[in-house]
Coordinates of N, CA and C in Angstrom, one line a residue:
X495 N 0.8 -1.2 0.0 CA 0.0 0.0 0.0 C 0.9 1.3 0.0
X496 N 2.0 1.2 0.7 CA 2.8 2.4 0.8 C 3.4 2.8 -0.6
X497 N 3.7 1.7 -1.4 CA 4.2 2.0 -2.7 C 3.2 2.8 -3.6
X498 N 1.9 2.5 -3.5 CA 0.9 3.2 -4.2 C 0.8 4.6 -3.8
X499 N 1.0 4.9 -2.5 CA 1.0 6.3 -2.0 C 2.2 7.0 -2.5
X500 N 3.3 6.4 -2.6 CA 4.5 7.0 -3.1 C 4.3 7.4 -4.6
X501 N 3.7 6.5 -5.4 CA 3.4 6.8 -6.8 C 2.4 7.9 -6.9
X502 N 1.4 7.9 -6.1 CA 0.4 9.0 -6.1 C 1.0 10.3 -5.8
X503 N 1.9 10.3 -4.8 CA 2.5 11.6 -4.4 C 3.3 12.2 -5.5
X504 N 3.9 11.4 -6.3 CA 4.7 11.9 -7.5 C 3.8 12.5 -8.5
X505 N 2.6 12.0 -8.6 CA 1.6 12.4 -9.7 C 0.8 13.6 -9.2
X506 N 0.4 13.7 -8.0 CA -0.5 14.7 -7.5 C 0.2 15.5 -6.4
X507 N -0.5 16.6 -6.1 CA 0.0 17.4 -5.0 C -1.2 17.6 -3.9
X508 N -0.8 18.2 -2.8 CA -1.8 18.4 -1.8 C -2.9 19.3 -2.2
X509 N -4.0 19.3 -1.4 CA -5.1 20.2 -1.7 C -4.6 21.7 -1.6
X510 N -3.8 21.9 -0.6 CA -3.3 23.3 -0.4 C -2.5 23.8 -1.6
X511 N -1.6 22.9 -2.1 CA -0.9 23.3 -3.3 C -1.8 23.4 -4.6
X512 N -2.8 22.5 -4.6 CA -3.7 22.5 -5.7 C -4.6 23.8 -5.8
X513 N -4.8 24.4 -4.6 CA -5.6 25.7 -4.5 C -4.7 26.9 -4.9
X514 N -3.4 26.8 -4.8 CA -2.6 28.0 -5.0 C -2.8 28.7 -6.4
X515 N -2.9 27.9 -7.5 CA -3.1 28.6 -8.8 C -4.4 29.5 -8.8
X516 N -5.5 29.0 -8.2 CA -6.7 29.8 -8.1 C -6.5 31.0 -7.3
X517 N -5.9 30.8 -6.1 CA -5.7 32.0 -5.2 C -4.8 33.0 -5.9
X518 N -3.7 32.5 -6.6 CA -2.8 33.4 -7.3 C -3.5 34.2 -8.4
X519 N -4.3 33.5 -9.2 CA -5.0 34.1 -10.3 C -6.0 35.1 -9.9
X520 N -6.6 34.9 -8.7 CA -7.6 35.9 -8.2 C -7.0 37.0 -7.4
X521 N -5.7 37.0 -7.1 CA -5.2 38.1 -6.2 C -4.0 38.7 -6.8
X522 N -3.4 38.2 -7.8 CA -2.1 38.8 -8.4 C -2.5 40.0 -9.2
X523 N -2.1 41.2 -8.8 CA -2.4 42.5 -9.5 C -1.8 42.6 -10.8
X524 N -0.8 41.9 -11.2 CA -0.1 42.1 -12.5 C -0.9 41.3 -13.6
X525 N -1.8 40.5 -13.2 CA -2.6 39.7 -14.2 C -3.7 40.6 -14.7
X526 N -4.0 40.5 -16.0 CA -5.0 41.4 -16.6 C -6.3 40.7 -16.8
X527 N -6.3 39.3 -16.7 CA -7.5 38.5 -16.9 C -7.4 37.7 -18.2
X528 N -7.9 36.5 -18.2 CA -7.8 35.7 -19.3 C -6.6 34.8 -19.4
X529 N -5.6 35.0 -18.5 CA -4.4 34.2 -18.4 C -4.8 32.8 -17.8
X530 N -4.0 31.8 -18.1 CA -4.2 30.5 -17.5 C -3.1 30.3 -16.5
X531 N -3.4 30.1 -15.3 CA -2.5 29.9 -14.2 C -2.6 28.5 -13.8
X532 N -1.5 27.8 -13.7 CA -1.5 26.4 -13.3 C -0.2 26.0 -12.6
X533 N 0.0 24.8 -12.2 CA 1.2 24.4 -11.5 C 2.4 24.6 -12.4
X534 N 3.5 25.2 -11.9 CA 4.6 25.5 -12.7 C 5.7 24.5 -12.7
X535 N 5.5 23.3 -12.1 CA 6.5 22.3 -12.1 C 6.6 21.5 -13.4
X536 N 7.4 20.5 -13.4 CA 7.6 19.6 -14.6 C 6.3 19.1 -15.1
X537 N 6.0 19.2 -16.3 CA 4.7 18.7 -16.9 C 3.5 19.5 -16.5
X538 N 3.7 20.6 -15.8 CA 2.5 21.4 -15.3 C 1.6 20.6 -14.4
X539 N 2.1 19.6 -13.7 CA 1.2 18.8 -12.9 C 1.4 19.1 -11.4
X540 N 2.5 19.6 -11.0 CA 2.8 19.9 -9.6 C 3.6 21.2 -9.6
X541 N 3.6 21.8 -8.4 CA 4.4 23.0 -8.2 C 3.7 24.3 -7.9
X542 N 4.4 25.3 -7.7 CA 3.9 26.6 -7.4 C 3.2 27.2 -8.7
X543 N 2.3 28.2 -8.5 CA 1.6 28.8 -9.6 C 2.5 29.4 -10.6
X544 N 2.2 29.3 -11.9 CA 2.9 29.9 -13.0 C 2.0 30.2 -14.1
X545 N 2.4 31.1 -14.9 CA 1.6 31.4 -16.1 C 1.8 30.3 -17.1
X546 N 0.7 29.7 -17.5 CA 0.8 28.5 -18.5 C 0.6 29.0 -19.9
X547 N 1.4 28.6 -20.8 CA 1.1 29.0 -22.2 C -0.3 28.6 -22.7
X548 N -0.8 29.3 -23.6 CA -2.2 29.0 -24.1 C -2.3 27.6 -24.6
X549 N -3.3 27.0 -24.3 CA -3.6 25.6 -24.9 C -4.3 25.8 -26.2
X550 N -3.9 25.2 -27.2 CA -4.6 25.3 -28.5 C -6.1 25.1 -28.4
X551 N -6.8 26.0 -29.0 CA -8.3 25.9 -29.0 C -9.0 26.3 -27.7
X552 N -8.3 26.7 -26.7 CA -8.9 27.0 -25.4 C -9.9 28.1 -25.6
X553 N -9.7 29.1 -26.5 CA -10.6 30.2 -26.6 C -11.3 30.2 -28.0
X554 N -11.4 29.0 -28.6 CA -12.1 28.9 -29.9 C -13.6 28.8 -29.6
X555 N -14.4 29.8 -30.1 CA -15.9 29.8 -29.9 C -16.6 28.6 -30.5
X556 N -16.1 28.1 -31.6 CA -16.7 26.9 -32.2 C -16.5 25.6 -31.4
X557 N -15.3 25.5 -30.9 CA -15.1 24.3 -30.0 C -15.9 24.5 -28.7
X558 N -16.0 25.7 -28.2 CA -16.7 25.9 -26.9 C -18.2 25.6 -27.2
X559 N -18.7 26.1 -28.3 CA -20.1 25.8 -28.6 C -20.4 24.3 -28.8
X560 N -19.5 23.6 -29.4 CA -19.7 22.1 -29.6 C -19.6 21.4 -28.2
X561 N -18.7 21.8 -27.4 CA -18.6 21.3 -26.0 C -19.9 21.5 -25.3
X562 N -20.5 22.7 -25.4 CA -21.7 23.0 -24.7 C -22.8 22.1 -25.2
X563 N -22.9 22.0 -26.5 CA -24.0 21.1 -27.1 C -23.9 19.7 -26.6
X564 N -22.7 19.1 -26.6 CA -22.5 17.8 -26.2 C -22.8 17.6 -24.7
X565 N -22.4 18.6 -23.9 CA -22.7 18.6 -22.5 C -24.2 18.6 -22.2
X566 N -25.0 19.4 -23.0 CA -26.4 19.4 -22.8 C -27.0 18.0 -23.3
X567 N -26.5 17.5 -24.3 CA -27.0 16.2 -24.8 C -26.8 15.1 -23.8
X568 N -25.6 15.1 -23.2 CA -25.2 14.0 -22.3 C -25.9 14.1 -20.9
X569 N -26.2 15.4 -20.5 CA -26.8 15.6 -19.2 C -28.3 15.7 -19.3
X570 N -28.8 16.0 -20.5 CA -30.2 16.2 -20.6 C -30.7 17.5 -20.0
X571 N -29.8 18.4 -19.7 CA -30.1 19.7 -19.2 C -29.9 20.8 -20.2
X572 N -30.9 21.5 -20.5 CA -30.8 22.6 -21.6 C -30.9 23.9 -20.9
X573 N -30.0 24.8 -21.4 CA -29.9 26.2 -20.9 C -30.3 27.1 -22.0
X574 N -31.0 28.2 -21.7 CA -31.3 29.2 -22.7 C -30.8 30.5 -22.1
X575 N -29.6 30.9 -22.6 CA -29.1 32.2 -22.1 C -29.4 33.3 -23.1
X576 N -29.5 34.5 -22.6 CA -29.7 35.6 -23.5 C -28.4 36.4 -23.5
X577 N -28.1 37.0 -24.7 CA -26.9 37.8 -24.8 C -27.1 39.1 -24.1
X578 N -26.1 39.6 -23.4 CA -26.2 40.9 -22.7 C -25.5 42.0 -23.5
X579 N -25.2 41.8 -24.7 CA -24.5 42.8 -25.5 C -25.4 43.7 -26.2

């Protein structure tokens, strides 16, 4: 059992460390908004908060729309939002 915990420790981090990117993103005055903050360690899986390079497609409205459609289909929950613009 100890070996499994050792392996998990290498892959994951504590809840406290996991919360740091969110805290950093919400309180760091030098950020303008829209940046992706994640763990700054090897493979972006562990470590202190760091600015993460943009992930391809993360801000693509077509991909976002398709994800929304699939989510509604899979959950059976439909939302009708109105534009505020």
